[in-house]
Amino acid sequence: MSATDTVVILDFGSQYTQLIARRVREAGVYSEIHPCTVTAKEVAAMHPKAVILSGGPSSVTDADAPPFDPAVFDLGLPTLCICYGMQLLAHHQPGGAVAASTDREYGRAELTVLADVPLFAGLPDGGSRTVWMSHGDKVVAPPAGFVVAARTKNVDIAALANVERRMYALQFHPEVAHTEDGERILHNFLFGIAGLTPGWTMAGFVETELAKLREKVGEDEVVCALSGGVDSTVVAVMLHKAIGKKLHCIFVDNGLLRLGEGEEVAAYLREHFALNLHYIDASKLFLGRLAGVTDPEQKRKIIGTTFIEVFEVEAAKLPKVKYLAQGTLYPDVIESVSFKGPSAVIKSHHNVGGLPEHMKLALIEPLRELFKDEVRKVAVELGMPDFIIWRHPFPGPGLAIRIIGEVTEERLEILRRTDKIVQNELQASGWYRKVWQGFAVLLPLKTVGVMGDGRTYENVAAIRVVDSLDAMTADWSRLPSELVAAMSNRIINEVKGVNRVVFDVSSKPPSTIEWE
Ligand code: XMP
């Protein structure tokens, strides 16, 4: 960790918990999310400079409300309680009361500030401001020692303040962009009230992380599976900077990559970082095993197990290797359903397709404290080029799950050329960075067309371009029709074997982003 000041966020299951953590980090303060089941003693042992209680979907009066140790309120730490957190405060502090209600208030509300408290310092005077609400219950009596600091039309007690104890509560969500002055309110809490020093920068992170990596690895060696995506490339470059040739990167070319992609990433890494790169061309093995296979799950399984096999064979040639480096990110680490208690499942991740335990390698995960946007900032810090930093996500099974039906060399070639045009046109029009992901899919379908004077009977390709924040949900991107037309014209004119192009207008759910 590069910063000494840490904010601990207790997670009660709100969809916005990660957003709170990101807002705090954007303010230059390191924050960590912990499940609400941690005790006050455990929180104290983390030595945070402030605590934030998140919102959550439960009701404090429910029999199965998430477990919480109210002694957290007695730690003497600056505390900000948001939404469900506010109800917890009122529920557990003497004199406070919460009324259960079945109607939820969701969306914008107009907030009127009632008290001149440090949390609202510098907010433009008078009138009201828009805030984002999402709650069922509400506080109906303030705990002893707390003043009511704001109200909305529907909520008489929309904010609570105990200036002396540096404890505050908000019924609305300051972390959400729709809340006017939300950033000011959070900054007031972090800097004005808790007196934190912003010290969390990506440059600082890189510096301390490199030192930690050097110390941890010592004289041992590390292996890393490089996919060409931003996460694994950043991991490789960081480790290379830390331990040089003691890092071995294995790039498995499964023959299912986009046009020129494997070579492009490998060449870049070799040229700029003199990386110890083991480029394994296993495409024949993969394609051989995929011959005749049309079932999507079977394709995925074959590719996953073949990857592990190839990786193991290569790693076995490196006897000094003790560690496996992975690009695990913070969202993979946080318990996703934390409020159900310590037994809750931790999200598994499959960055390298889940390597078998018998490999007995200890894990090194230098990005496990970071969000995706922070990884991109690290990449900038490391001097990496845009084509790696902003590369769209690409699935492990590669083009195999974008060729519906059997995967053959010939169909791969058609899809690669088609996909390249989609990529080129997205980039040339400036849309590449605006969308989450854009690619082509090859359908197992032939249709009739006419070219010149002749009849054609060729393949149909689909264009899939989506907007998304986290790939959990997605909507098809409203690209300008001229851009779609340019893609279609070029594909039909330039790619032999395609005579029809369709545009996918499905959202997720119920469709998925990939077609298989
Ligand atoms: P779906 O198709 O489930 O995709 O909506 C969500 C996101 O995940 C990517 N994806 C994968 N990534 N291995 C990966 O590393 C996989 O097997 C895989 N399948 C889908 C997909 O490209 C999208 O960004």
XYZ file of C-alpha atoms and ligand atoms in Angstrom:
540
model
C 0.000 0.000 0.000
C 1.375 3.370 -0.917
C -0.806 5.431 1.380
C -0.899 5.289 5.131
C -4.379 6.751 5.467
C -6.993 4.081 4.937
C -10.759 4.300 4.913
C -12.595 1.095 5.789
C -15.942 0.631 4.065
C -18.308 -1.872 5.621
C -20.431 -3.529 2.972
C -24.090 -4.225 3.677
C -24.740 -5.402 0.139
C -25.441 -2.160 -1.683
C -25.027 -2.062 -5.426
C -23.068 1.159 -4.825
C -20.469 -0.146 -2.349
C -17.729 -0.391 -4.962
C -18.639 3.061 -6.186
C -18.046 4.471 -2.687
C -14.618 2.835 -2.635
C -13.785 4.258 -6.044
C -14.911 7.771 -5.129
C -12.702 7.689 -2.027
C -9.752 6.487 -4.096
C -10.424 9.120 -6.755
C -10.030 11.641 -3.941
C -6.538 10.203 -3.402
C -7.341 8.175 -0.281
C -6.874 4.422 -0.116
C -10.080 2.550 0.715
C -10.884 -1.072 1.406
C -14.233 -2.838 1.383
C -14.896 -5.360 4.134
C -17.964 -7.486 4.805
C -20.298 -6.120 7.464
C -19.582 -9.215 9.555
C -16.200 -7.891 10.740
C -16.175 -6.974 14.425
C -15.307 -3.575 15.862
C -12.087 -5.129 17.178
C -11.152 -6.301 13.700
C -11.919 -2.867 12.262
C -9.721 -1.239 14.918
C -6.899 -3.652 14.061
C -6.925 -2.333 10.476
C -6.025 1.120 11.860
C -8.330 3.039 9.562
C -8.563 6.810 9.765
C -12.284 6.746 8.984
C -15.160 4.332 8.506
C -17.993 4.402 5.972
C -21.069 2.193 6.306
C -22.601 1.383 2.934
C -26.208 1.107 1.975
C -27.899 -2.237 1.572
C -31.137 -3.896 0.523
C -32.185 -5.087 3.991
C -34.311 -3.610 6.741
C -32.682 -3.135 10.175
C -35.769 -4.548 11.814
C -35.717 -7.805 9.798
C -34.968 -10.977 11.706
C -32.386 -11.871 9.060
C -30.830 -8.404 8.851
C -27.094 -8.589 8.096
C -24.938 -9.115 11.182
C -23.260 -5.971 12.519
C -21.203 -5.110 15.581
C -22.579 -1.765 16.858
C -19.371 -1.244 18.856
C -18.039 0.119 15.531
C -19.846 3.331 16.538
C -17.763 3.483 19.737
C -14.342 3.341 18.068
C -14.085 7.122 18.141
C -13.433 7.188 14.384
C -14.921 9.680 11.934
C -17.886 7.751 10.574
C -20.139 8.308 7.572
C -23.275 6.184 7.418
C -24.998 6.010 4.043
C -28.625 4.910 3.543
C -28.910 1.515 5.297
C -25.895 2.631 7.346
C -27.919 5.618 8.543
C -30.739 3.353 9.657
C -28.242 1.182 11.539
C -26.959 4.241 13.332
C -30.456 5.293 14.358
C -31.340 1.718 15.313
C -28.292 1.155 17.527
C -27.757 4.550 19.132
C -29.944 5.524 22.104
C -32.967 7.608 21.236
C -32.931 6.829 17.505
C -35.801 5.114 15.718
C -36.397 3.653 12.256
C -39.800 3.087 10.692
C -40.132 0.126 8.409
C -41.987 0.843 5.238
C -42.962 -1.212 2.267
C -42.782 1.526 -0.366
C -39.401 2.235 -1.712
C -38.346 5.714 -2.722
C -36.098 5.457 -5.711
C -34.557 8.192 -7.780
C -34.092 11.921 -7.543
C -35.212 14.004 -4.566
C -34.701 17.632 -3.599
C -32.581 18.087 -0.491
C -32.790 21.101 1.805
C -29.884 21.605 4.194
C -31.090 22.525 7.710
C -27.917 22.801 9.769
C -24.555 24.402 9.214
C -22.409 21.300 9.800
C -18.908 20.536 8.440
C -20.281 17.805 6.160
C -22.182 20.413 4.175
C -19.455 23.084 4.318
C -19.104 25.133 1.162
C -22.363 23.960 -0.354
C -23.975 26.852 -2.162
C -26.406 28.554 0.195
C -30.169 28.440 0.000
C -32.618 26.540 -2.161
C -32.414 22.822 -2.619
C -30.191 20.407 -4.491
C -30.872 17.152 -6.275
C -29.811 13.964 -4.508
C -30.186 10.283 -5.360
C -32.386 8.226 -3.042
C -32.863 4.483 -2.926
C -34.472 3.281 0.277
C -37.494 1.702 1.918
C -37.153 2.430 5.636
C -36.492 5.828 7.111
C -35.217 7.336 10.319
C -38.068 8.849 12.350
C -36.187 9.975 15.477
C -32.574 11.140 15.677
C -30.335 9.433 18.248
C -29.349 11.507 21.291
C -26.617 13.992 20.455
C -27.438 14.073 16.733
C -29.031 16.996 14.908
C -31.200 16.690 11.839
C -29.035 18.310 9.172
C -31.212 17.999 6.053
C -34.642 16.982 4.795
C -36.431 16.225 1.519
C -40.102 16.453 0.667
C -40.748 12.828 1.638
C -38.091 12.396 4.294
C -37.989 14.683 7.321
C -34.684 13.273 8.506
C -32.450 12.989 5.435
C -29.154 13.685 7.228
C -27.868 13.360 10.807
C -24.837 14.998 12.343
C -22.943 14.734 15.590
C -20.176 17.253 15.010
C -18.318 16.500 18.219
C -18.150 12.732 17.613
C -17.421 13.324 13.885
C -20.320 11.030 13.005
C -22.638 11.714 10.076
C -25.416 9.922 8.269
C -27.084 10.478 4.906
C -30.276 8.915 3.646
C -29.187 9.642 0.053
C -26.172 8.440 -1.906
C -23.375 11.022 -2.211
C -21.307 8.549 -4.271
C -23.782 8.527 -7.164
C -23.175 10.977 -10.005
C -26.811 12.161 -9.931
C -26.281 13.618 -6.448
C -25.409 17.295 -6.870
C -22.458 18.229 -4.654
C -21.962 14.542 -3.775
C -18.230 14.864 -4.371
C -18.062 17.989 -2.196
C -19.867 16.147 0.617
C -17.499 13.159 0.439
C -14.463 15.448 0.319
C -15.798 17.350 3.329
C -15.965 14.062 5.195
C -12.537 12.793 4.113
C -10.542 15.992 4.412
C -12.503 18.488 6.515
C -13.855 16.055 9.103
C -11.494 13.063 9.106
C -8.437 15.188 8.247
C -7.036 12.608 5.819
C -4.033 13.246 3.605
C -4.461 12.255 -0.030
C -1.561 9.927 -0.747
C -3.037 7.211 -2.955
C -1.635 7.735 -6.422
C -0.865 5.220 -9.111
C 2.755 6.366 -9.245
C 3.048 5.702 -5.523
C 1.270 2.380 -5.898
C 3.675 1.224 -8.609
C 6.713 2.231 -6.594
C 5.714 0.431 -3.379
C 4.355 -2.574 -5.242
C 7.622 -3.054 -7.149
C 9.558 -2.987 -3.869
C 7.135 -5.493 -2.321
C 7.399 -7.799 -5.333
C 11.200 -7.716 -5.230
C 11.232 -8.583 -1.565
C 8.652 -11.325 -1.841
C 10.204 -13.105 -4.825
C 13.816 -12.880 -3.643
C 15.957 -15.331 -5.591
C 13.017 -17.412 -6.789
C 11.390 -17.241 -10.213
C 7.864 -16.408 -11.350
C 5.736 -17.599 -14.230
C 2.909 -15.611 -15.723
C 0.301 -16.538 -18.330
C 0.101 -13.661 -20.750
C -3.120 -13.235 -22.704
C -2.482 -9.875 -24.344
C -5.255 -8.226 -22.343
C -4.486 -5.180 -20.237
C -4.516 -6.959 -16.849
C -2.045 -9.727 -17.600
C 0.181 -7.366 -19.597
C 0.360 -4.902 -16.707
C 1.195 -7.767 -14.327
C 3.963 -8.930 -16.652
C 5.450 -5.472 -17.119
C 5.363 -4.736 -13.373
C 7.038 -8.001 -12.508
C 9.573 -7.527 -15.236
C 10.450 -4.124 -13.797
C 10.712 -5.654 -10.335
C 12.602 -8.889 -11.005
C 13.747 -8.770 -14.662
C 14.669 -12.113 -16.176
C 13.408 -14.025 -13.157
C 9.969 -13.573 -14.689
C 8.902 -16.029 -17.367
C 5.867 -15.108 -19.431
C 4.077 -17.853 -21.259
C 1.932 -16.763 -24.156
C -0.140 -19.646 -25.480
C -1.236 -18.978 -29.049
C -4.336 -21.151 -29.319
C -4.944 -20.203 -32.953
C -8.161 -18.496 -31.891
C -6.831 -14.960 -31.565
C -7.796 -11.921 -33.587
C -5.848 -10.978 -36.705
C -2.229 -10.249 -35.864
C -2.960 -9.976 -32.162
C -0.549 -12.514 -30.721
C 2.374 -11.233 -32.765
C 1.520 -7.594 -32.033
C 1.550 -7.990 -28.243
C 4.595 -10.258 -28.241
C 6.563 -7.878 -30.473
C 5.644 -4.888 -28.334
C 6.681 -6.599 -25.111
C 9.926 -7.916 -26.534
C 10.907 -4.580 -28.052
C 10.001 -2.309 -25.183
C 10.667 -4.439 -22.157
C 13.040 -7.198 -23.268
C 10.648 -9.553 -21.568
C 11.486 -13.189 -21.035
C 8.686 -14.338 -23.306
C 7.941 -17.957 -24.159
C 5.665 -17.813 -27.184
C 4.025 -21.197 -27.627
C 2.276 -21.795 -30.920
C -0.227 -24.472 -29.948
C -2.775 -23.620 -32.609
C -2.571 -27.004 -34.358
C -3.271 -28.818 -31.083
C -6.270 -26.615 -30.262
C -7.763 -26.722 -33.754
C -7.234 -30.473 -33.963
C -9.177 -31.011 -30.772
C -11.942 -28.662 -31.887
C -12.472 -30.465 -35.201
C -16.078 -31.510 -35.601
C -17.163 -29.901 -32.293
C -20.204 -27.631 -32.465
C -21.527 -27.547 -28.890
C -20.543 -24.248 -27.197
C -19.876 -25.742 -23.760
C -17.805 -28.530 -25.238
C -15.734 -25.980 -27.148
C -15.110 -24.023 -23.953
C -14.125 -27.175 -22.035
C -11.717 -28.370 -24.718
C -10.049 -24.967 -24.914
C -9.822 -24.635 -21.103
C -8.266 -28.049 -20.509
C -5.934 -27.784 -23.491
C -4.708 -24.430 -22.215
C -3.890 -25.907 -18.805
C -2.128 -28.847 -20.408
C 0.068 -26.648 -22.600
C 0.791 -24.242 -19.782
C 1.782 -27.069 -17.416
C 4.160 -28.609 -19.933
C 5.867 -25.254 -20.450
C 5.963 -24.364 -16.755
C 7.503 -27.765 -15.971
C 10.504 -26.704 -18.065
C 11.164 -23.942 -15.540
C 12.242 -25.737 -12.359
C 13.163 -22.612 -10.396
C 9.661 -21.192 -10.625
C 7.889 -20.919 -7.259
C 5.209 -18.373 -8.050
C 2.364 -17.917 -10.497
C 1.479 -14.277 -11.227
C -2.156 -13.499 -12.017
C -4.090 -10.381 -12.969
C -6.733 -10.736 -10.268
C -8.523 -7.421 -9.685
C -10.182 -6.020 -6.572
C -13.760 -6.791 -7.658
C -12.711 -10.475 -7.892
C -11.468 -10.363 -4.323
C -14.392 -8.687 -2.595
C -16.958 -11.085 -1.250
C -19.877 -10.555 -3.530
C -22.651 -11.382 -1.061
C -20.825 -10.259 2.024
C -23.850 -9.523 4.169
C -24.687 -13.201 4.334
C -21.655 -13.626 6.555
C -18.190 -15.120 6.393
C -19.394 -18.316 4.797
C -20.498 -16.420 1.695
C -18.915 -17.503 -1.531
C -15.989 -15.508 -2.802
C -16.266 -14.937 -6.529
C -13.987 -17.251 -8.368
C -12.080 -15.912 -11.314
C -10.684 -17.621 -14.309
C -7.908 -15.441 -15.589
C -5.767 -18.400 -16.496
C -8.568 -20.908 -16.763
C -8.021 -22.180 -13.207
C -4.678 -23.940 -12.926
C -4.599 -27.278 -11.107
C -3.500 -27.331 -7.488
C -0.827 -29.961 -8.022
C 1.303 -27.319 -9.728
C 1.998 -26.129 -6.177
C 2.736 -22.556 -7.165
C 2.107 -19.743 -4.724
C 0.083 -16.891 -6.161
C 1.308 -13.383 -6.810
C -1.493 -10.945 -7.553
C -0.076 -7.420 -7.788
C -3.382 -5.912 -8.966
C -5.626 -7.397 -6.297
C -6.107 -3.992 -4.649
C -7.102 -2.231 -7.866
C -10.217 -1.479 -9.863
C -10.089 -1.786 -13.651
C -9.817 1.966 -14.215
C -6.893 2.047 -11.792
C -5.157 -0.750 -13.713
C -5.404 1.440 -16.801
C -3.811 4.288 -14.861
C -0.995 1.940 -13.799
C -0.560 1.003 -17.459
C -0.201 4.693 -18.326
C 2.279 5.049 -15.462
C 4.293 2.158 -16.899
C 4.342 3.876 -20.284
C 2.197 1.304 -22.083
C 0.562 2.265 -25.398
C -3.137 2.919 -25.965
C -3.606 -0.195 -28.072
C -2.978 -2.323 -25.002
C -4.524 -0.025 -22.381
C -7.828 0.396 -24.176
C -8.114 -3.027 -25.815
C -11.665 -4.395 -25.616
C -12.196 -7.474 -23.433
C -11.581 -10.698 -25.314
C -12.836 -14.073 -24.054
C -10.408 -16.856 -23.151
C -11.944 -19.238 -25.726
C -11.355 -16.553 -28.333
C -12.882 -16.653 -31.778
C -14.064 -20.240 -31.221
C -17.148 -18.921 -29.438
C -17.746 -16.361 -32.187
C -17.853 -18.986 -34.904
C -21.213 -20.609 -34.501
C -20.839 -24.262 -35.452
C -17.576 -25.970 -36.284
C -14.300 -24.055 -35.977
C -12.100 -24.545 -39.040
C -9.043 -22.715 -40.376
C -11.093 -21.423 -43.263
C -13.877 -20.033 -41.050
C -11.334 -18.532 -38.646
C -9.756 -16.697 -41.547
C -13.123 -15.298 -42.672
C -13.972 -14.174 -39.142
C -10.543 -12.598 -38.552
C -10.842 -10.478 -41.679
C -14.416 -9.491 -40.867
C -13.552 -8.658 -37.269
C -10.565 -6.565 -38.313
C -12.860 -4.332 -40.363
C -15.198 -3.874 -37.373
C -12.190 -2.947 -35.194
C -10.759 -0.577 -37.832
C -14.033 1.225 -38.399
C -14.710 1.597 -34.663
C -11.265 3.084 -34.225
C -11.339 5.364 -37.253
C -14.698 6.811 -36.215
C -13.657 7.413 -32.600
C -16.253 4.923 -31.324
C -13.780 2.284 -30.094
C -13.244 3.960 -26.715
C -16.926 4.847 -26.305
C -18.204 1.268 -26.390
C -17.511 -1.643 -24.062
C -16.841 -4.178 -26.764
C -17.316 -4.570 -30.500
C -16.689 -7.610 -32.659
C -17.931 -9.831 -35.465
C -19.598 -13.236 -35.295
C -19.706 -15.796 -38.097
C -23.017 -17.595 -38.506
C -23.488 -21.169 -39.731
C -25.768 -19.899 -42.410
C -25.477 -19.206 -46.109
C -27.684 -16.862 -48.065
C -28.021 -15.834 -51.677
C -26.590 -12.592 -52.972
C -25.544 -10.984 -56.214
C -22.127 -9.599 -57.018
C -21.319 -8.139 -60.410
C -23.347 -10.276 -62.735
C -23.159 -13.420 -60.677
C -25.205 -15.101 -58.016
C -23.393 -15.765 -54.728
C -24.216 -18.195 -51.976
C -22.091 -17.228 -48.996
C -21.868 -16.755 -45.226
C -23.702 -14.308 -42.974
C -21.657 -12.285 -40.471
C -23.115 -10.431 -37.498
C -21.767 -7.262 -35.910
C -22.080 -7.113 -32.107
C -21.269 -3.817 -30.380
C -22.352 -3.184 -26.792
C -22.279 -0.554 -24.073
C -21.706 -1.797 -20.554
C -20.160 -0.840 -17.224
C -19.136 -4.248 -15.926
C -20.368 -6.815 -18.487
C -23.082 -7.940 -16.047
C -25.642 -6.049 -18.083
C -25.227 -4.558 -21.534
C -27.148 -2.792 -24.236
C -26.442 -2.698 -27.955
C -24.601 0.464 -28.922
C -26.545 3.020 -30.911
C -23.862 3.462 -33.562
C -24.521 6.022 -36.311
C -26.110 4.253 -39.264
C -23.341 5.559 -41.567
C -20.783 3.718 -39.427
C -22.731 0.459 -39.599
C -23.098 1.006 -43.353
C -19.339 1.538 -43.717
C -18.630 -1.690 -41.829
C -21.147 -3.638 -43.870
C -19.913 -2.291 -47.229
C -16.312 -3.013 -46.445
C -16.995 -6.514 -45.125
C -19.042 -7.564 -48.134
C -16.572 -6.032 -50.587
C -13.356 -7.086 -48.912
C -14.014 -10.408 -47.197
C -14.328 -13.288 -49.576
C -16.921 -15.672 -48.192
C -19.326 -13.130 -46.674
C -22.195 -11.700 -48.706
C -24.535 -10.519 -45.930
C -24.076 -8.575 -42.695
C -26.576 -8.231 -39.845
C -26.410 -6.007 -36.752
C -27.202 -7.514 -33.345
C -29.817 -5.449 -31.467
C -30.164 -7.598 -28.333
C -29.430 -6.469 -24.802
C -28.094 -8.483 -21.869
C -30.107 -9.895 -20.210
C -31.786 -11.801 -21.749
C -29.088 -12.221 -24.419
C -25.407 -12.456 -23.525
C -22.607 -10.387 -25.021
C -20.909 -13.351 -26.694
C -23.020 -15.576 -28.881
C -21.874 -18.852 -27.317
P -21.205 -12.804 -21.747
O -21.151 -13.458 -23.085
O -21.306 -13.785 -20.614
O -19.800 -12.078 -21.560
O -22.256 -11.738 -21.667
C -19.501 -11.180 -20.547
C -18.081 -10.682 -20.734
O -17.148 -11.733 -20.465
C -16.389 -12.038 -21.609
N -16.302 -13.506 -21.661
C -15.236 -14.205 -21.237
N -14.047 -13.805 -20.753
N -13.363 -16.069 -20.575
C -13.111 -14.742 -20.428
O -12.000 -14.394 -20.001
C -14.538 -16.546 -21.037
O -14.736 -17.752 -21.161
C -15.517 -15.558 -21.399
N -16.769 -15.657 -21.898
C -17.241 -14.379 -22.044
C -17.148 -11.452 -22.775
O -16.295 -11.132 -23.870
C -17.769 -10.233 -22.153
O -16.854 -9.148 -22.068
